[in-house]
Amino acid sequence: MVTEREYQERLDRIQALREKVAQQLSGSLVSNPALAEELNGQIDALVDAATGADSGKAVPPDMGLASLVGLGPDAAQQLGQTRMSQGVAPYDDNVNSERIVAVGDLYYIYQHEMIGVFKVVQKLKQLFEAGSVRLSGGPGAYRLYQFDRRDVLRYTRKDRHDAYRRVLGYGRGRGSAQSRPNTDFHMLFAHFDNQVTLFWRDKRISDVIRTGALDPSFGSIAVVRRAGLDLRNNLKFTSFGHLNVLRVEVMQVLEECFRILGSQDVIDLFGADNAWDVVDEVLIRYFDERLQSSPRQRMAVTGREVLRWLAGPHIMETQRGEFEALLMNIAEPAEEWLTSAQAMSLARRTGTDRVLPWEQLGQSGVASQYAERSPLTVPPTMQPGGMPVPVYPQRNGKGTYRGGKAGWVPASTRRR
């Protein structure tokens, strides 16, 4: 049991130790800033060890209250003799890595869904069943038949979109089983990528101006760590449920889709060179869509790499040298994701903005297009029973409100 006097004396000794070391090594610390970080790390380790030893000691049944208020034979004569608590356990920032990896895979699947891979295979299946394309007994035709037979065993398109809404916040309506959508994910994800890119930009500048500079203004690891922890904590409670098995199944479906699209008879049918060319050709020919395959696919790959990095314990590293070495693994993926997202108006570079206030989550311009697709709520008086009504604003803010799921309807669809 640690008394109040022992607690105060220990803190004073620690401060005196730090001051003594700084005085004796002041010359070396100026020329070698990494030495100061190493010394502080060793002192912090000693403090943590002493605190852990105190926590393992026996605690009175009354938690020291009788001694504090002066009751019983063990009543304290002075305040310094009373028991001092070391505090509660810190907030647990550790997250099950499997769940964060599952979110990364779901993000990868979502981007391919937005490209239109599943839609292309469904269209190809319809054409095959209608006899509108010259496919008969080749490997692609047989795989299309198997794809159709297995369809009843898989998660449906609605199941996938509900999972996107619940875990990633993308789409409209409620998430799986009417759960609350995670509308903060994209803002936090874009913010973390921004902080990673800003860190390495500042690091490169510091290396040019001051070789080996460790000034916090030149790349703050604390800001990057805070952004990463905010994102991980956001995903901590949204990654439960059937996400793990769903992403395993849909990843298998995605692979099966590319086996179909990459079959020689399907490639020859569209005069393509590979499966991606088939995807683009079908999207242009049958859906008249603007192609976004290249930036979306790079967002899928780099976004999954960033989320996989967050699944590890790297974000908890406090030593600058180790943290920079680990963060280097996602320096280029974060830059590439941000560049691709910015090109598609899905994110913006925040410049010198280092903090994303909690009050602005869901309202920030970091992800303008996704924010427009997220439901807002109208005053409770607009629906009987006092329940909020989801509203889907028109991009230009123009249109007519029809209420309920219809939301704001563009002027071009109004009845004349």
Short mmCIF file of C-alpha atoms in Angstrom, two decimals:
data_model
loop_
_atom_site.label_atom_id
_atom_site.label_comp_id
_atom_site.label_asym_id
_atom_site.label_seq_id
_atom_site.Cartn_x
_atom_site.Cartn_y
_atom_site.Cartn_z
CA MET A 1 0.00 0.00 0.00
CA VAL A 2 1.41 3.39 -1.04
CA THR A 3 0.81 6.31 1.28
CA GLU A 4 0.20 9.87 0.17
CA ARG A 5 3.65 10.90 1.43
CA GLU A 6 5.43 8.11 -0.46
CA TYR A 7 3.45 8.93 -3.58
CA GLN A 8 4.49 12.60 -3.46
CA GLU A 9 8.12 11.80 -2.64
CA ARG A 10 8.36 9.42 -5.58
CA LEU A 11 7.09 12.05 -7.99
CA ASP A 12 9.57 14.59 -6.61
CA ARG A 13 12.45 12.13 -6.98
CA ILE A 14 11.48 11.37 -10.56
CA GLN A 15 11.45 15.06 -11.47
CA ALA A 16 14.80 15.57 -9.72
CA LEU A 17 16.26 12.61 -11.63
CA ARG A 18 15.12 14.03 -14.96
CA GLU A 19 16.57 17.44 -14.13
CA LYS A 20 19.90 15.96 -12.99
CA VAL A 21 20.28 13.88 -16.13
CA ALA A 22 19.44 16.88 -18.34
CA GLN A 23 22.06 19.02 -16.56
CA GLN A 24 24.85 16.47 -16.80
CA LEU A 25 24.18 15.55 -20.44
CA SER A 26 23.08 18.92 -21.77
CA GLY A 27 25.92 19.12 -24.33
CA SER A 28 25.32 15.63 -25.67
CA LEU A 29 21.57 16.12 -25.81
CA VAL A 30 21.93 19.16 -28.07
CA SER A 31 24.07 17.33 -30.60
CA ASN A 32 22.17 14.03 -30.27
CA PRO A 33 18.43 14.61 -29.66
CA ALA A 34 17.72 10.88 -29.91
CA LEU A 35 19.64 10.40 -26.67
CA ALA A 36 17.03 12.46 -24.77
CA GLU A 37 14.24 10.29 -26.13
CA GLU A 38 16.09 7.15 -25.06
CA LEU A 39 16.75 8.45 -21.53
CA ASN A 40 13.15 9.55 -21.07
CA GLY A 41 11.99 6.16 -22.27
CA GLN A 42 14.14 4.38 -19.71
CA ILE A 43 12.93 6.62 -16.87
CA ASP A 44 9.32 6.08 -17.93
CA ALA A 45 9.91 2.32 -17.88
CA LEU A 46 11.20 2.56 -14.29
CA VAL A 47 8.12 4.58 -13.28
CA ASP A 48 5.78 2.06 -14.90
CA ALA A 49 7.54 -0.81 -13.15
CA ALA A 50 7.21 0.89 -9.75
CA THR A 51 3.54 1.69 -10.37
CA GLY A 52 2.86 -1.91 -11.37
CA ALA A 53 4.54 -3.20 -8.22
CA ASP A 54 2.38 -0.91 -6.08
CA SER A 55 -0.78 -2.07 -7.79
CA GLY A 56 0.04 -5.67 -6.85
CA LYS A 57 0.14 -4.98 -3.12
CA ALA A 58 -2.73 -5.90 -0.80
CA VAL A 59 -5.48 -3.29 -0.41
CA PRO A 60 -7.47 -2.81 2.84
CA PRO A 61 -11.06 -4.10 2.66
CA ASP A 62 -12.40 -0.54 3.11
CA MET A 63 -9.98 0.83 0.45
CA GLY A 64 -8.32 2.95 3.16
CA LEU A 65 -11.43 4.99 4.01
CA ALA A 66 -11.32 4.29 7.79
CA SER A 67 -7.72 5.45 8.03
CA LEU A 68 -8.54 8.59 6.08
CA VAL A 69 -11.53 9.68 8.18
CA GLY A 70 -9.85 8.72 11.48
CA LEU A 71 -11.75 5.59 12.53
CA GLY A 72 -10.34 2.47 14.17
CA PRO A 73 -6.91 1.58 15.56
CA ASP A 74 -5.18 2.20 12.22
CA ALA A 75 -6.47 5.77 11.86
CA ALA A 76 -3.94 8.10 10.23
CA GLN A 77 -2.45 10.86 12.33
CA GLN A 78 -1.43 12.86 9.26
CA LEU A 79 -2.63 13.09 5.68
CA GLY A 80 0.66 11.67 4.45
CA GLN A 81 -0.09 8.36 6.19
CA THR A 82 -3.30 7.69 4.27
CA ARG A 83 -3.52 5.30 1.34
CA MET A 84 -3.04 6.87 -2.10
CA SER A 85 -4.62 5.31 -5.17
CA GLN A 86 -2.54 5.15 -8.35
CA GLY A 87 -5.62 5.67 -10.55
CA VAL A 88 -7.68 3.36 -12.71
CA ALA A 89 -6.54 1.29 -15.65
CA PRO A 90 -6.05 3.42 -18.80
CA TYR A 91 -8.51 3.20 -21.66
CA ASP A 92 -7.86 0.05 -23.63
CA ASP A 93 -6.86 1.15 -27.14
CA ASN A 94 -6.05 -2.41 -28.18
CA VAL A 95 -8.41 -3.92 -30.74
CA ASN A 96 -8.78 -7.47 -32.00
CA SER A 97 -6.66 -7.44 -35.15
CA GLU A 98 -8.92 -9.94 -36.92
CA ARG A 99 -11.87 -7.54 -36.77
CA ILE A 100 -9.90 -4.61 -38.21
CA VAL A 101 -8.52 -6.84 -40.97
CA ALA A 102 -12.12 -7.85 -41.72
CA VAL A 103 -13.05 -4.17 -42.07
CA GLY A 104 -10.15 -3.73 -44.49
CA ASP A 105 -11.41 -6.62 -46.60
CA LEU A 106 -14.95 -5.23 -46.52
CA TYR A 107 -13.61 -1.86 -47.72
CA TYR A 108 -11.80 -3.69 -50.52
CA ILE A 109 -15.05 -5.44 -51.48
CA TYR A 110 -17.03 -2.20 -51.34
CA GLN A 111 -14.76 -0.46 -53.82
CA HIS A 112 -15.12 -3.34 -56.27
CA GLU A 113 -18.87 -3.18 -55.73
CA MET A 114 -18.75 0.52 -56.66
CA ILE A 115 -16.70 -0.28 -59.74
CA GLY A 116 -19.50 -2.62 -60.80
CA VAL A 117 -17.83 -6.06 -60.82
CA PHE A 118 -20.82 -7.90 -59.35
CA LYS A 119 -23.19 -5.96 -61.57
CA VAL A 120 -21.18 -6.92 -64.65
CA VAL A 121 -21.29 -10.63 -63.81
CA GLN A 122 -25.04 -10.48 -63.18
CA LYS A 123 -25.55 -8.77 -66.54
CA LEU A 124 -23.39 -11.36 -68.24
CA LYS A 125 -25.44 -14.11 -66.59
CA GLN A 126 -28.67 -12.54 -67.87
CA LEU A 127 -27.28 -12.33 -71.40
CA PHE A 128 -26.11 -15.94 -71.18
CA GLU A 129 -29.51 -17.18 -70.02
CA ALA A 130 -31.26 -15.17 -72.75
CA GLY A 131 -28.94 -16.52 -75.44
CA SER A 132 -27.95 -12.99 -76.40
CA VAL A 133 -24.20 -13.67 -76.37
CA ARG A 134 -22.12 -16.30 -78.13
CA LEU A 135 -21.34 -18.41 -75.06
CA SER A 136 -22.14 -22.10 -74.97
CA GLY A 137 -19.86 -24.73 -73.49
CA GLY A 138 -16.63 -22.95 -72.77
CA PRO A 139 -15.03 -22.46 -69.34
CA GLY A 140 -16.69 -19.07 -68.88
CA ALA A 141 -20.14 -20.45 -69.74
CA TYR A 142 -19.74 -23.35 -67.34
CA ARG A 143 -18.57 -21.06 -64.53
CA LEU A 144 -21.56 -18.79 -65.17
CA TYR A 145 -23.82 -21.80 -64.72
CA GLN A 146 -22.09 -22.72 -61.43
CA PHE A 147 -22.23 -19.10 -60.29
CA ASP A 148 -25.99 -19.08 -60.81
CA ARG A 149 -26.55 -22.41 -58.99
CA ARG A 150 -24.57 -21.23 -55.93
CA ASP A 151 -26.36 -17.92 -55.73
CA VAL A 152 -29.05 -19.18 -53.34
CA LEU A 153 -26.41 -20.11 -50.75
CA ARG A 154 -24.70 -16.74 -50.64
CA TYR A 155 -25.33 -13.45 -48.91
CA THR A 156 -27.54 -11.30 -51.11
CA ARG A 157 -26.83 -7.89 -52.58
CA LYS A 158 -28.96 -6.33 -49.85
CA ASP A 159 -26.91 -8.11 -47.17
CA ARG A 160 -23.72 -6.66 -48.63
CA HIS A 161 -25.11 -3.14 -48.80
CA ASP A 162 -26.44 -3.36 -45.26
CA ALA A 163 -22.97 -4.35 -44.09
CA TYR A 164 -21.40 -1.43 -45.97
CA ARG A 165 -23.86 0.89 -44.27
CA ARG A 166 -23.39 -0.51 -40.78
CA VAL A 167 -19.59 -0.84 -40.78
CA LEU A 168 -18.41 1.79 -43.27
CA GLY A 169 -21.34 4.20 -43.27
CA TYR A 170 -21.64 4.13 -47.07
CA GLY A 171 -25.04 4.03 -48.71
CA ARG A 172 -28.47 4.97 -47.43
CA GLY A 173 -30.95 3.88 -44.81
CA ARG A 174 -30.12 1.79 -41.78
CA GLY A 175 -27.44 -0.87 -41.45
CA SER A 176 -27.82 -4.60 -40.93
CA ALA A 177 -30.86 -5.46 -38.77
CA GLN A 178 -31.76 -1.75 -38.55
CA SER A 179 -28.49 -0.96 -36.75
CA ARG A 180 -27.04 2.53 -36.56
CA PRO A 181 -24.85 3.36 -39.59
CA ASN A 182 -21.22 4.24 -38.95
CA THR A 183 -21.33 7.63 -40.66
CA ASP A 184 -18.07 8.79 -39.05
CA PHE A 185 -15.84 6.18 -40.69
CA HIS A 186 -14.99 7.96 -43.92
CA MET A 187 -14.20 11.25 -42.22
CA LEU A 188 -11.90 9.55 -39.72
CA PHE A 189 -10.28 7.40 -42.41
CA ALA A 190 -9.59 10.37 -44.66
CA HIS A 191 -8.31 12.33 -41.66
CA PHE A 192 -5.85 9.58 -40.75
CA ASP A 193 -4.57 9.34 -44.33
CA ASN A 194 -4.17 13.11 -44.35
CA GLN A 195 -2.14 13.06 -41.15
CA VAL A 196 0.13 10.29 -42.46
CA THR A 197 0.82 12.23 -45.66
CA LEU A 198 1.35 15.48 -43.72
CA PHE A 199 3.77 13.72 -41.38
CA TRP A 200 5.97 12.51 -44.22
CA ARG A 201 5.76 15.85 -46.01
CA ASP A 202 6.94 17.60 -42.85
CA LYS A 203 9.59 14.94 -42.35
CA ARG A 204 10.99 15.49 -45.83
CA ILE A 205 11.04 19.25 -45.27
CA SER A 206 12.83 18.83 -41.95
CA ASP A 207 15.42 16.54 -43.52
CA VAL A 208 16.22 19.28 -46.05
CA ILE A 209 16.22 22.22 -43.66
CA ARG A 210 17.64 20.54 -40.56
CA THR A 211 19.19 17.13 -41.05
CA GLY A 212 17.96 14.78 -38.36
CA ALA A 213 15.69 17.40 -36.78
CA LEU A 214 13.35 16.14 -34.07
CA ASP A 215 11.41 19.33 -33.54
CA PRO A 216 7.75 18.35 -32.96
CA SER A 217 6.68 20.91 -35.54
CA PHE A 218 8.44 18.78 -38.15
CA GLY A 219 6.26 15.70 -38.17
CA SER A 220 4.36 15.06 -34.94
CA ILE A 221 3.84 11.38 -34.22
CA ALA A 222 1.32 12.30 -31.51
CA VAL A 223 -1.08 13.76 -34.09
CA VAL A 224 -0.78 10.71 -36.35
CA ARG A 225 -1.27 8.37 -33.40
CA ARG A 226 -4.35 10.25 -32.21
CA ALA A 227 -5.90 10.11 -35.68
CA GLY A 228 -5.18 6.39 -35.93
CA LEU A 229 -6.56 5.63 -32.48
CA ASP A 230 -9.73 7.58 -33.25
CA LEU A 231 -10.26 5.48 -36.36
CA ARG A 232 -9.54 2.20 -34.58
CA ASN A 233 -11.88 3.06 -31.72
CA ASN A 234 -14.57 3.97 -34.23
CA LEU A 235 -14.30 0.48 -35.73
CA LYS A 236 -14.00 -1.26 -32.38
CA PHE A 237 -17.74 -1.70 -31.86
CA THR A 238 -18.92 -1.73 -35.48
CA SER A 239 -16.81 -4.74 -36.49
CA PHE A 240 -18.75 -7.27 -34.41
CA GLY A 241 -21.42 -9.57 -35.82
CA HIS A 242 -21.42 -11.47 -39.08
CA LEU A 243 -18.81 -9.22 -40.72
CA ASN A 244 -16.05 -11.81 -40.47
CA VAL A 245 -17.90 -14.63 -42.22
CA LEU A 246 -19.51 -12.24 -44.71
CA ARG A 247 -16.19 -10.87 -45.93
CA VAL A 248 -14.77 -14.40 -46.27
CA GLU A 249 -17.71 -15.47 -48.42
CA VAL A 250 -17.83 -12.32 -50.55
CA MET A 251 -14.06 -12.40 -51.13
CA GLN A 252 -14.57 -15.90 -52.54
CA VAL A 253 -17.40 -14.59 -54.73
CA LEU A 254 -15.19 -11.76 -55.97
CA GLU A 255 -12.50 -14.24 -56.93
CA GLU A 256 -15.09 -16.38 -58.71
CA CYS A 257 -16.31 -13.34 -60.63
CA PHE A 258 -12.83 -12.66 -61.96
CA ARG A 259 -12.42 -16.30 -62.93
CA ILE A 260 -15.54 -15.91 -65.05
CA LEU A 261 -14.50 -12.59 -66.53
CA GLY A 262 -10.99 -13.87 -67.18
CA SER A 263 -12.14 -17.01 -69.00
CA GLN A 264 -10.88 -17.20 -72.55
CA ASP A 265 -14.33 -17.50 -74.17
CA VAL A 266 -15.60 -14.42 -72.28
CA ILE A 267 -12.48 -12.43 -73.17
CA ASP A 268 -12.83 -13.39 -76.84
CA LEU A 269 -16.53 -12.47 -76.75
CA PHE A 270 -15.71 -8.82 -75.95
CA GLY A 271 -12.39 -8.62 -77.77
CA ALA A 272 -10.65 -7.84 -74.47
CA ASP A 273 -7.17 -8.56 -73.17
CA ASN A 274 -8.00 -9.38 -69.55
CA ALA A 275 -10.83 -9.50 -67.01
CA TRP A 276 -10.66 -5.78 -66.24
CA ASP A 277 -11.13 -4.94 -69.90
CA VAL A 278 -14.26 -7.10 -69.87
CA VAL A 279 -15.58 -5.16 -66.87
CA ASP A 280 -14.99 -1.84 -68.61
CA GLU A 281 -16.51 -3.03 -71.87
CA VAL A 282 -19.71 -4.28 -70.21
CA LEU A 283 -20.08 -1.09 -68.17
CA ILE A 284 -19.75 1.04 -71.29
CA ARG A 285 -21.84 -1.11 -73.62
CA TYR A 286 -24.77 -2.05 -71.35
CA PHE A 287 -24.78 0.54 -68.57
CA ASP A 288 -23.36 3.63 -70.33
CA GLU A 289 -21.27 4.49 -67.27
CA ARG A 290 -18.19 6.62 -66.87
CA LEU A 291 -15.35 4.32 -65.98
CA GLN A 292 -13.84 4.64 -62.51
CA SER A 293 -12.14 1.28 -62.38
CA SER A 294 -8.55 2.49 -62.05
CA PRO A 295 -8.88 4.98 -59.15
CA ARG A 296 -11.43 2.84 -57.32
CA GLN A 297 -9.25 -0.25 -57.57
CA ARG A 298 -6.23 1.62 -56.22
CA MET A 299 -8.39 2.99 -53.39
CA ALA A 300 -9.39 -0.60 -52.61
CA VAL A 301 -5.81 -1.88 -52.50
CA THR A 302 -4.24 1.04 -50.65
CA GLY A 303 -7.18 1.49 -48.29
CA ARG A 304 -6.98 -2.15 -47.27
CA GLU A 305 -3.23 -1.81 -46.66
CA VAL A 306 -3.77 1.17 -44.37
CA LEU A 307 -6.48 -0.62 -42.38
CA ARG A 308 -4.35 -3.74 -42.10
CA TRP A 309 -1.53 -1.61 -40.69
CA LEU A 310 -3.93 -0.26 -38.07
CA ALA A 311 -4.84 -3.83 -37.12
CA GLY A 312 -1.34 -4.31 -35.72
CA PRO A 313 0.11 -2.79 -32.54
CA HIS A 314 2.19 -0.26 -34.46
CA ILE A 315 -0.01 2.73 -33.65
CA MET A 316 0.74 2.23 -29.94
CA GLU A 317 4.50 2.72 -30.40
CA THR A 318 5.74 5.78 -28.49
CA GLN A 319 9.41 5.88 -29.57
CA ARG A 320 9.93 8.16 -32.56
CA GLY A 321 12.49 5.98 -34.33
CA GLU A 322 10.42 2.80 -34.16
CA PHE A 323 7.20 4.64 -35.01
CA GLU A 324 8.67 6.25 -38.13
CA ALA A 325 10.10 2.93 -39.31
CA LEU A 326 6.70 1.24 -38.90
CA LEU A 327 4.74 4.16 -40.36
CA MET A 328 6.89 4.08 -43.48
CA ASN A 329 5.02 0.92 -44.54
CA ILE A 330 1.87 2.94 -45.29
CA ALA A 331 3.46 6.24 -46.34
CA GLU A 332 2.97 5.62 -50.06
CA PRO A 333 -0.38 3.75 -49.76
CA ALA A 334 -1.85 6.64 -47.75
CA GLU A 335 -0.60 9.18 -50.30
CA GLU A 336 -1.96 7.14 -53.20
CA TRP A 337 -5.34 6.61 -51.52
CA LEU A 338 -5.67 10.31 -50.82
CA THR A 339 -4.68 11.24 -54.36
CA SER A 340 -7.20 8.81 -55.89
CA ALA A 341 -9.98 9.88 -53.52
CA GLN A 342 -9.23 13.55 -54.16
CA ALA A 343 -9.36 12.99 -57.92
CA MET A 344 -12.88 11.55 -57.52
CA SER A 345 -14.00 14.29 -55.09
CA LEU A 346 -14.33 11.75 -52.29
CA ALA A 347 -11.80 13.42 -50.01
CA ARG A 348 -9.72 16.55 -49.81
CA ARG A 349 -6.29 17.44 -48.52
CA THR A 350 -6.66 19.27 -45.24
CA GLY A 351 -3.45 21.31 -45.51
CA THR A 352 -2.46 22.41 -42.04
CA ASP A 353 -5.63 21.14 -40.31
CA ARG A 354 -4.34 18.76 -37.68
CA VAL A 355 -7.47 18.05 -35.69
CA LEU A 356 -10.90 16.80 -36.73
CA PRO A 357 -13.31 18.07 -34.04
CA TRP A 358 -15.89 15.58 -32.83
CA GLU A 359 -18.66 18.17 -33.28
CA GLN A 360 -17.97 18.27 -37.02
CA LEU A 361 -18.11 14.53 -37.64
CA GLY A 362 -20.77 13.86 -40.24
CA GLN A 363 -20.72 17.53 -41.31
CA SER A 364 -17.15 17.94 -42.53
CA GLY A 365 -16.30 18.49 -46.18
CA VAL A 366 -13.65 15.77 -46.06
CA ALA A 367 -16.01 13.39 -47.84
CA SER A 368 -18.53 15.59 -49.53
CA GLN A 369 -20.04 12.97 -51.83
CA TYR A 370 -20.45 10.33 -49.14
CA ALA A 371 -21.86 12.94 -46.77
CA GLU A 372 -24.52 13.83 -49.33
CA ARG A 373 -25.60 10.20 -49.49
CA SER A 374 -25.89 9.87 -45.72
CA PRO A 375 -29.40 10.33 -44.27
CA LEU A 376 -30.23 13.39 -42.25
CA THR A 377 -33.19 13.72 -39.93
CA VAL A 378 -36.04 16.17 -40.10
CA PRO A 379 -37.96 17.55 -37.11
CA PRO A 380 -40.02 14.88 -35.32
CA THR A 381 -43.24 16.80 -36.08
CA MET A 382 -42.95 15.81 -39.73
CA GLN A 383 -43.88 12.20 -38.99
CA PRO A 384 -46.79 10.87 -36.94
CA GLY A 385 -45.70 9.45 -33.64
CA GLY A 386 -42.76 11.82 -33.26
CA MET A 387 -40.21 9.55 -34.99
CA PRO A 388 -37.50 11.16 -37.16
CA VAL A 389 -37.85 10.77 -40.89
CA PRO A 390 -34.73 10.02 -42.97
CA VAL A 391 -34.13 12.67 -45.62
CA TYR A 392 -31.80 12.27 -48.59
CA PRO A 393 -30.76 15.76 -49.74
CA GLN A 394 -30.33 16.52 -53.39
CA ARG A 395 -26.72 17.31 -54.30
CA ASN A 396 -27.51 20.88 -55.37
CA GLY A 397 -29.93 21.42 -52.52
CA LYS A 398 -32.81 21.83 -54.99
CA GLY A 399 -35.94 19.74 -55.24
CA THR A 400 -39.16 18.91 -53.48
CA TYR A 401 -39.54 17.07 -50.18
CA ARG A 402 -42.06 14.24 -50.51
CA GLY A 403 -41.51 12.80 -47.02
CA GLY A 404 -40.63 9.30 -45.93
CA LYS A 405 -38.08 7.37 -47.95
CA ALA A 406 -38.61 9.48 -51.03
CA GLY A 407 -36.78 12.41 -49.45
CA TRP A 408 -35.78 15.32 -51.64
CA VAL A 409 -36.63 14.67 -55.26
CA PRO A 410 -34.72 16.50 -58.03
CA ALA A 411 -36.59 19.15 -59.95
CA SER A 412 -36.19 17.10 -63.14
CA THR A 413 -38.42 14.32 -61.68
CA ARG A 414 -41.28 16.53 -60.49
CA ARG A 415 -44.67 16.02 -62.01
CA ARG A 416 -45.66 18.85 -64.26
#
